[in-house]
Amino acid sequence: MTTWLNMSLQDGASPIMEQLIFFHDHTLMIMLMIITTVLYMMTTLIWNKHTSRFMLEGQLIETTWTIAPAIILVFIAMPSLRLLYLMDEIHNPTMTLKAVGHQWYWSYEYSDFTKLEFDSYMIPQEENQTSTFRLLDTDNRIVLPMNSPIRLVVTAADVLHSWTIPSLGVKTDATPGRLNQTSFSINHPGILYGQCSEICGANHSFMPITIESVSANHFINWVSSLS
């Protein structure tokens, strides 16, 4: 997860999030070049009084400053389109997880297993331990195998919610009467935190999401212990 006073994005825990961070940095570098060029030209115009009769009206310069932005937009659009295709649906997921948003907690169902479902509530502040994070830890964590394509199906039972894990690059709206679908793959073990990112009511800030990424063997043992 992110640390205090961290101004950058969280470290990516999935291939998609790593690509999103690369695209973010790529776009910022293009913006930095544009800002630097514009500031240089503005400073030059302020401090210099030179004029040229050839620059007062010129078809060449007008063509240049029309084509240049279009080329810059291409350099931004191509990686963006590539990311959209990478974020498309995985056709052969290893497993499916269903998340249902309630006021104000999450319910989870492991669709590939029989009767494997539970509710996930935030740990109250008076029960917090030194090893838990305030407003982020839950009593029942989602346990998922790493390096496995996972399909996530999200819906809501009452009002609008949003299932969000920033380090995975996943944000999916939970809408009553509708199933929204996304997919992701976790590339290392650990604990990932997220929160509902839709203003869903009075206790909106008290419905966190906690994922525990484990190895495949550990996940199988966990499923066996619950069945």
Tab-separated table of C-alpha atoms in Angstrom:
chain	number	residue	atom	x	y	z
A	1	MET	CA	0.000	0.000	0.000
A	2	THR	CA	0.991	3.626	-0.209
A	3	THR	CA	2.920	5.325	2.597
A	4	TRP	CA	2.300	8.603	4.403
A	5	LEU	CA	2.981	11.771	2.395
A	6	ASN	CA	3.542	9.714	-0.756
A	7	MET	CA	2.822	12.003	-3.717
A	8	SER	CA	3.119	9.324	-6.399
A	9	LEU	CA	0.990	6.304	-7.279
A	10	GLN	CA	1.069	3.106	-5.263
A	11	ASP	CA	3.408	0.347	-6.374
A	12	GLY	CA	1.664	-1.850	-8.922
A	13	ALA	CA	0.552	-5.285	-7.700
A	14	SER	CA	-0.700	-6.399	-11.123
A	15	PRO	CA	0.646	-6.201	-14.690
A	16	ILE	CA	-2.152	-3.805	-15.652
A	17	MET	CA	-1.331	-1.398	-12.834
A	18	GLU	CA	2.339	-1.419	-13.806
A	19	GLN	CA	1.354	-0.509	-17.365
A	20	LEU	CA	-0.933	2.244	-16.045
A	21	ILE	CA	1.978	3.703	-14.068
A	22	PHE	CA	4.206	3.588	-17.170
A	23	PHE	CA	1.510	5.378	-19.187
A	24	HIS	CA	1.116	7.979	-16.430
A	25	ASP	CA	4.855	8.709	-16.452
A	26	HIS	CA	4.921	8.743	-20.269
A	27	THR	CA	2.132	11.328	-20.397
A	28	LEU	CA	3.737	13.459	-17.688
A	29	MET	CA	7.001	13.594	-19.649
A	30	ILE	CA	5.141	14.852	-22.735
A	31	MET	CA	3.364	17.462	-20.601
A	32	LEU	CA	6.700	18.508	-19.087
A	33	MET	CA	8.185	19.072	-22.543
A	34	ILE	CA	5.158	21.137	-23.620
A	35	ILE	CA	5.220	23.264	-20.455
A	36	THR	CA	8.971	23.831	-20.752
A	37	THR	CA	8.666	24.933	-24.393
A	38	VAL	CA	5.737	27.266	-23.702
A	39	LEU	CA	7.460	28.838	-20.679
A	40	TYR	CA	10.638	29.364	-22.705
A	41	MET	CA	8.704	31.062	-25.514
A	42	MET	CA	6.752	33.256	-23.090
A	43	THR	CA	9.950	34.298	-21.290
A	44	THR	CA	11.618	35.076	-24.611
A	45	LEU	CA	8.675	37.246	-25.700
A	46	ILE	CA	8.720	39.155	-22.389
A	47	TRP	CA	12.443	39.893	-22.294
A	48	ASN	CA	13.083	40.473	-25.992
A	49	LYS	CA	11.561	43.158	-28.205
A	50	HIS	CA	12.712	41.783	-31.547
A	51	THR	CA	10.160	41.574	-34.355
A	52	SER	CA	10.396	40.050	-37.783
A	53	ARG	CA	8.205	40.973	-40.718
A	54	PHE	CA	8.450	37.358	-41.907
A	55	MET	CA	6.905	36.086	-38.643
A	56	LEU	CA	3.950	38.464	-38.595
A	57	GLU	CA	2.147	36.249	-41.091
A	58	GLY	CA	3.432	32.903	-42.267
A	59	GLN	CA	1.743	29.812	-43.626
A	60	LEU	CA	4.631	27.573	-42.618
A	61	ILE	CA	4.570	28.415	-38.912
A	62	GLU	CA	0.776	28.121	-38.816
A	63	THR	CA	0.995	24.687	-40.421
A	64	THR	CA	3.694	23.657	-37.960
A	65	TRP	CA	1.798	24.594	-34.817
A	66	THR	CA	-1.276	22.804	-36.171
A	67	ILE	CA	0.490	19.540	-37.053
A	68	ALA	CA	2.745	19.400	-33.963
A	69	PRO	CA	-0.115	19.036	-31.425
A	70	ALA	CA	-1.690	16.343	-33.599
A	71	ILE	CA	1.569	14.350	-33.553
A	72	ILE	CA	1.793	14.762	-29.771
A	73	LEU	CA	-1.772	13.461	-29.391
A	74	VAL	CA	-0.835	10.375	-31.432
A	75	PHE	CA	2.033	9.643	-29.029
A	76	ILE	CA	-0.487	9.781	-26.173
A	77	ALA	CA	-3.341	7.944	-27.922
A	78	MET	CA	-1.403	4.880	-29.108
A	79	PRO	CA	-0.274	3.698	-25.624
A	80	SER	CA	-3.743	4.534	-24.318
A	81	LEU	CA	-5.447	2.298	-26.905
A	82	ARG	CA	-2.946	-0.465	-26.165
A	83	LEU	CA	-3.866	-0.261	-22.473
A	84	LEU	CA	-7.581	-0.437	-23.248
A	85	TYR	CA	-7.065	-3.715	-25.102
A	86	LEU	CA	-4.851	-5.072	-22.307
A	87	MET	CA	-7.590	-4.280	-19.790
A	88	ASP	CA	-10.173	-6.148	-21.850
A	89	GLU	CA	-11.902	-9.250	-20.541
A	90	ILE	CA	-9.907	-12.425	-19.855
A	91	HIS	CA	-11.686	-15.249	-21.659
A	92	ASN	CA	-10.290	-18.124	-19.586
A	93	PRO	CA	-10.109	-17.018	-15.935
A	94	THR	CA	-8.839	-19.402	-13.282
A	95	MET	CA	-11.680	-18.502	-10.917
A	96	THR	CA	-14.586	-16.102	-10.476
A	97	LEU	CA	-15.244	-13.873	-7.460
A	98	LYS	CA	-18.568	-12.107	-6.942
A	99	ALA	CA	-18.663	-8.959	-4.796
A	100	VAL	CA	-21.975	-7.565	-3.550
A	101	GLY	CA	-22.103	-4.100	-1.987
A	102	HIS	CA	-24.400	-3.472	0.985
A	103	GLN	CA	-24.953	-0.538	3.355
A	104	TRP	CA	-22.171	-0.585	4.491
A	105	TYR	CA	-20.180	-3.777	4.005
A	106	TRP	CA	-19.213	-6.197	1.251
A	107	SER	CA	-20.347	-9.764	0.642
A	108	TYR	CA	-18.246	-12.186	-1.386
A	109	GLU	CA	-19.084	-15.402	-3.200
A	110	TYR	CA	-16.566	-17.799	-4.717
A	111	SER	CA	-18.634	-18.999	-7.652
A	112	ASP	CA	-16.375	-21.972	-8.464
A	113	PHE	CA	-16.805	-23.532	-5.014
A	114	THR	CA	-19.861	-24.832	-3.177
A	115	LYS	CA	-21.234	-22.584	-0.423
A	116	LEU	CA	-18.063	-20.522	-0.082
A	117	GLU	CA	-19.333	-17.065	0.778
A	118	PHE	CA	-18.946	-14.578	3.618
A	119	ASP	CA	-19.521	-10.972	4.674
A	120	SER	CA	-16.611	-8.589	5.161
A	121	TYR	CA	-16.956	-5.818	7.777
A	122	MET	CA	-14.483	-3.167	8.825
A	123	ILE	CA	-12.694	-3.921	12.103
A	124	PRO	CA	-13.999	-1.426	14.720
A	125	GLN	CA	-11.478	1.076	16.016
A	126	GLU	CA	-11.660	-0.246	19.583
A	127	GLU	CA	-10.630	-3.705	18.311
A	128	ASN	CA	-7.700	-2.506	16.204
A	129	GLN	CA	-4.340	-4.054	16.914
A	130	THR	CA	-0.867	-2.688	16.267
A	131	SER	CA	-0.595	-4.887	13.149
A	132	THR	CA	-3.825	-3.625	11.553
A	133	PHE	CA	-4.549	-0.440	9.647
A	134	ARG	CA	-7.275	1.879	10.890
A	135	LEU	CA	-10.360	1.984	8.604
A	136	LEU	CA	-8.684	-0.404	6.123
A	137	ASP	CA	-8.629	-3.871	7.701
A	138	THR	CA	-11.619	-6.220	7.650
A	139	ASP	CA	-12.702	-9.160	9.783
A	140	ASN	CA	-12.807	-11.495	6.739
A	141	ARG	CA	-10.189	-10.951	4.056
A	142	ILE	CA	-10.570	-12.008	0.436
A	143	VAL	CA	-8.034	-14.777	-0.159
A	144	LEU	CA	-6.918	-15.087	-3.785
A	145	PRO	CA	-4.138	-17.027	-5.535
A	146	MET	CA	-1.391	-14.962	-7.105
A	147	ASN	CA	-0.314	-15.290	-10.755
A	148	SER	CA	-3.830	-16.427	-11.664
A	149	PRO	CA	-6.304	-14.619	-13.957
A	150	ILE	CA	-9.344	-13.797	-11.825
A	151	ARG	CA	-12.739	-12.633	-13.051
A	152	LEU	CA	-14.548	-10.230	-10.728
A	153	VAL	CA	-18.324	-9.772	-10.928
A	154	VAL	CA	-19.631	-6.772	-8.990
A	155	THR	CA	-23.172	-5.759	-8.062
A	156	ALA	CA	-25.022	-4.016	-5.228
A	157	ALA	CA	-28.017	-4.908	-3.101
A	158	ASP	CA	-29.227	-1.408	-2.215
A	159	VAL	CA	-27.419	1.730	-3.465
A	160	LEU	CA	-24.483	2.520	-5.727
A	161	HIS	CA	-21.055	1.355	-4.527
A	162	SER	CA	-17.657	1.033	-6.198
A	163	TRP	CA	-15.207	-1.831	-5.666
A	164	THR	CA	-11.717	-0.328	-5.860
A	165	ILE	CA	-8.185	-1.624	-5.266
A	166	PRO	CA	-5.718	1.107	-6.338
A	167	SER	CA	-2.619	-1.125	-6.405
A	168	LEU	CA	-4.384	-3.501	-8.831
A	169	GLY	CA	-5.679	-0.749	-11.094
A	170	VAL	CA	-9.234	-2.042	-10.548
A	171	LYS	CA	-12.283	0.196	-10.069
A	172	THR	CA	-15.715	-1.211	-10.882
A	173	ASP	CA	-19.099	0.311	-10.074
A	174	ALA	CA	-21.539	-1.809	-8.080
A	175	THR	CA	-25.012	-1.037	-9.426
A	176	PRO	CA	-28.251	-2.603	-8.092
A	177	GLY	CA	-29.803	-4.954	-10.634
A	178	ARG	CA	-26.706	-4.998	-12.834
A	179	LEU	CA	-23.615	-7.213	-13.011
A	180	ASN	CA	-20.411	-5.382	-13.892
A	181	GLN	CA	-17.388	-7.431	-14.793
A	182	THR	CA	-13.643	-6.928	-14.740
A	183	SER	CA	-10.530	-9.058	-14.412
A	184	PHE	CA	-7.084	-8.865	-12.852
A	185	SER	CA	-4.053	-10.909	-11.865
A	186	ILE	CA	-1.951	-10.357	-8.732
A	187	ASN	CA	1.774	-10.785	-9.392
A	188	HIS	CA	3.131	-11.095	-5.835
A	189	PRO	CA	1.983	-12.265	-2.386
A	190	GLY	CA	0.887	-9.750	0.216
A	191	ILE	CA	-2.072	-7.800	1.565
A	192	LEU	CA	-3.793	-5.243	-0.659
A	193	TYR	CA	-6.159	-2.563	0.584
A	194	GLY	CA	-8.970	-0.634	-1.023
A	195	GLN	CA	-12.194	1.178	-0.209
A	196	CYS	CA	-15.580	1.906	-1.718
A	197	SER	CA	-14.971	4.953	-3.917
A	198	GLU	CA	-18.617	5.874	-4.478
A	199	ILE	CA	-20.420	8.184	-2.054
A	200	CYS	CA	-22.993	5.608	-0.949
A	201	GLY	CA	-24.317	7.058	2.294
A	202	ALA	CA	-23.484	8.003	5.872
A	203	ASN	CA	-21.024	5.159	6.471
A	204	HIS	CA	-19.467	5.350	3.018
A	205	SER	CA	-15.928	5.632	4.411
A	206	PHE	CA	-16.324	2.526	6.575
A	207	MET	CA	-16.575	-0.264	4.015
A	208	PRO	CA	-12.951	-1.191	3.186
A	209	ILE	CA	-11.704	-4.014	0.961
A	210	THR	CA	-8.823	-6.274	1.979
A	211	ILE	CA	-7.254	-8.877	-0.319
A	212	GLU	CA	-4.729	-11.433	0.870
A	213	SER	CA	-2.690	-12.711	-2.057
A	214	VAL	CA	-1.248	-16.184	-1.420
A	215	SER	CA	0.307	-19.057	-3.332
A	216	ALA	CA	-1.901	-21.603	-5.101
A	217	ASN	CA	-1.155	-24.315	-2.508
A	218	HIS	CA	-2.018	-21.998	0.363
A	219	PHE	CA	-5.265	-21.017	-1.383
A	220	ILE	CA	-6.273	-24.668	-1.877
A	221	ASN	CA	-5.591	-25.374	1.805
A	222	TRP	CA	-7.673	-22.334	2.781
A	223	VAL	CA	-10.619	-23.506	0.649
A	224	SER	CA	-10.331	-27.007	2.084
A	225	SER	CA	-10.394	-25.673	5.643
A	226	LEU	CA	-13.695	-23.866	4.976
A	227	SER	CA	-15.483	-26.695	3.199
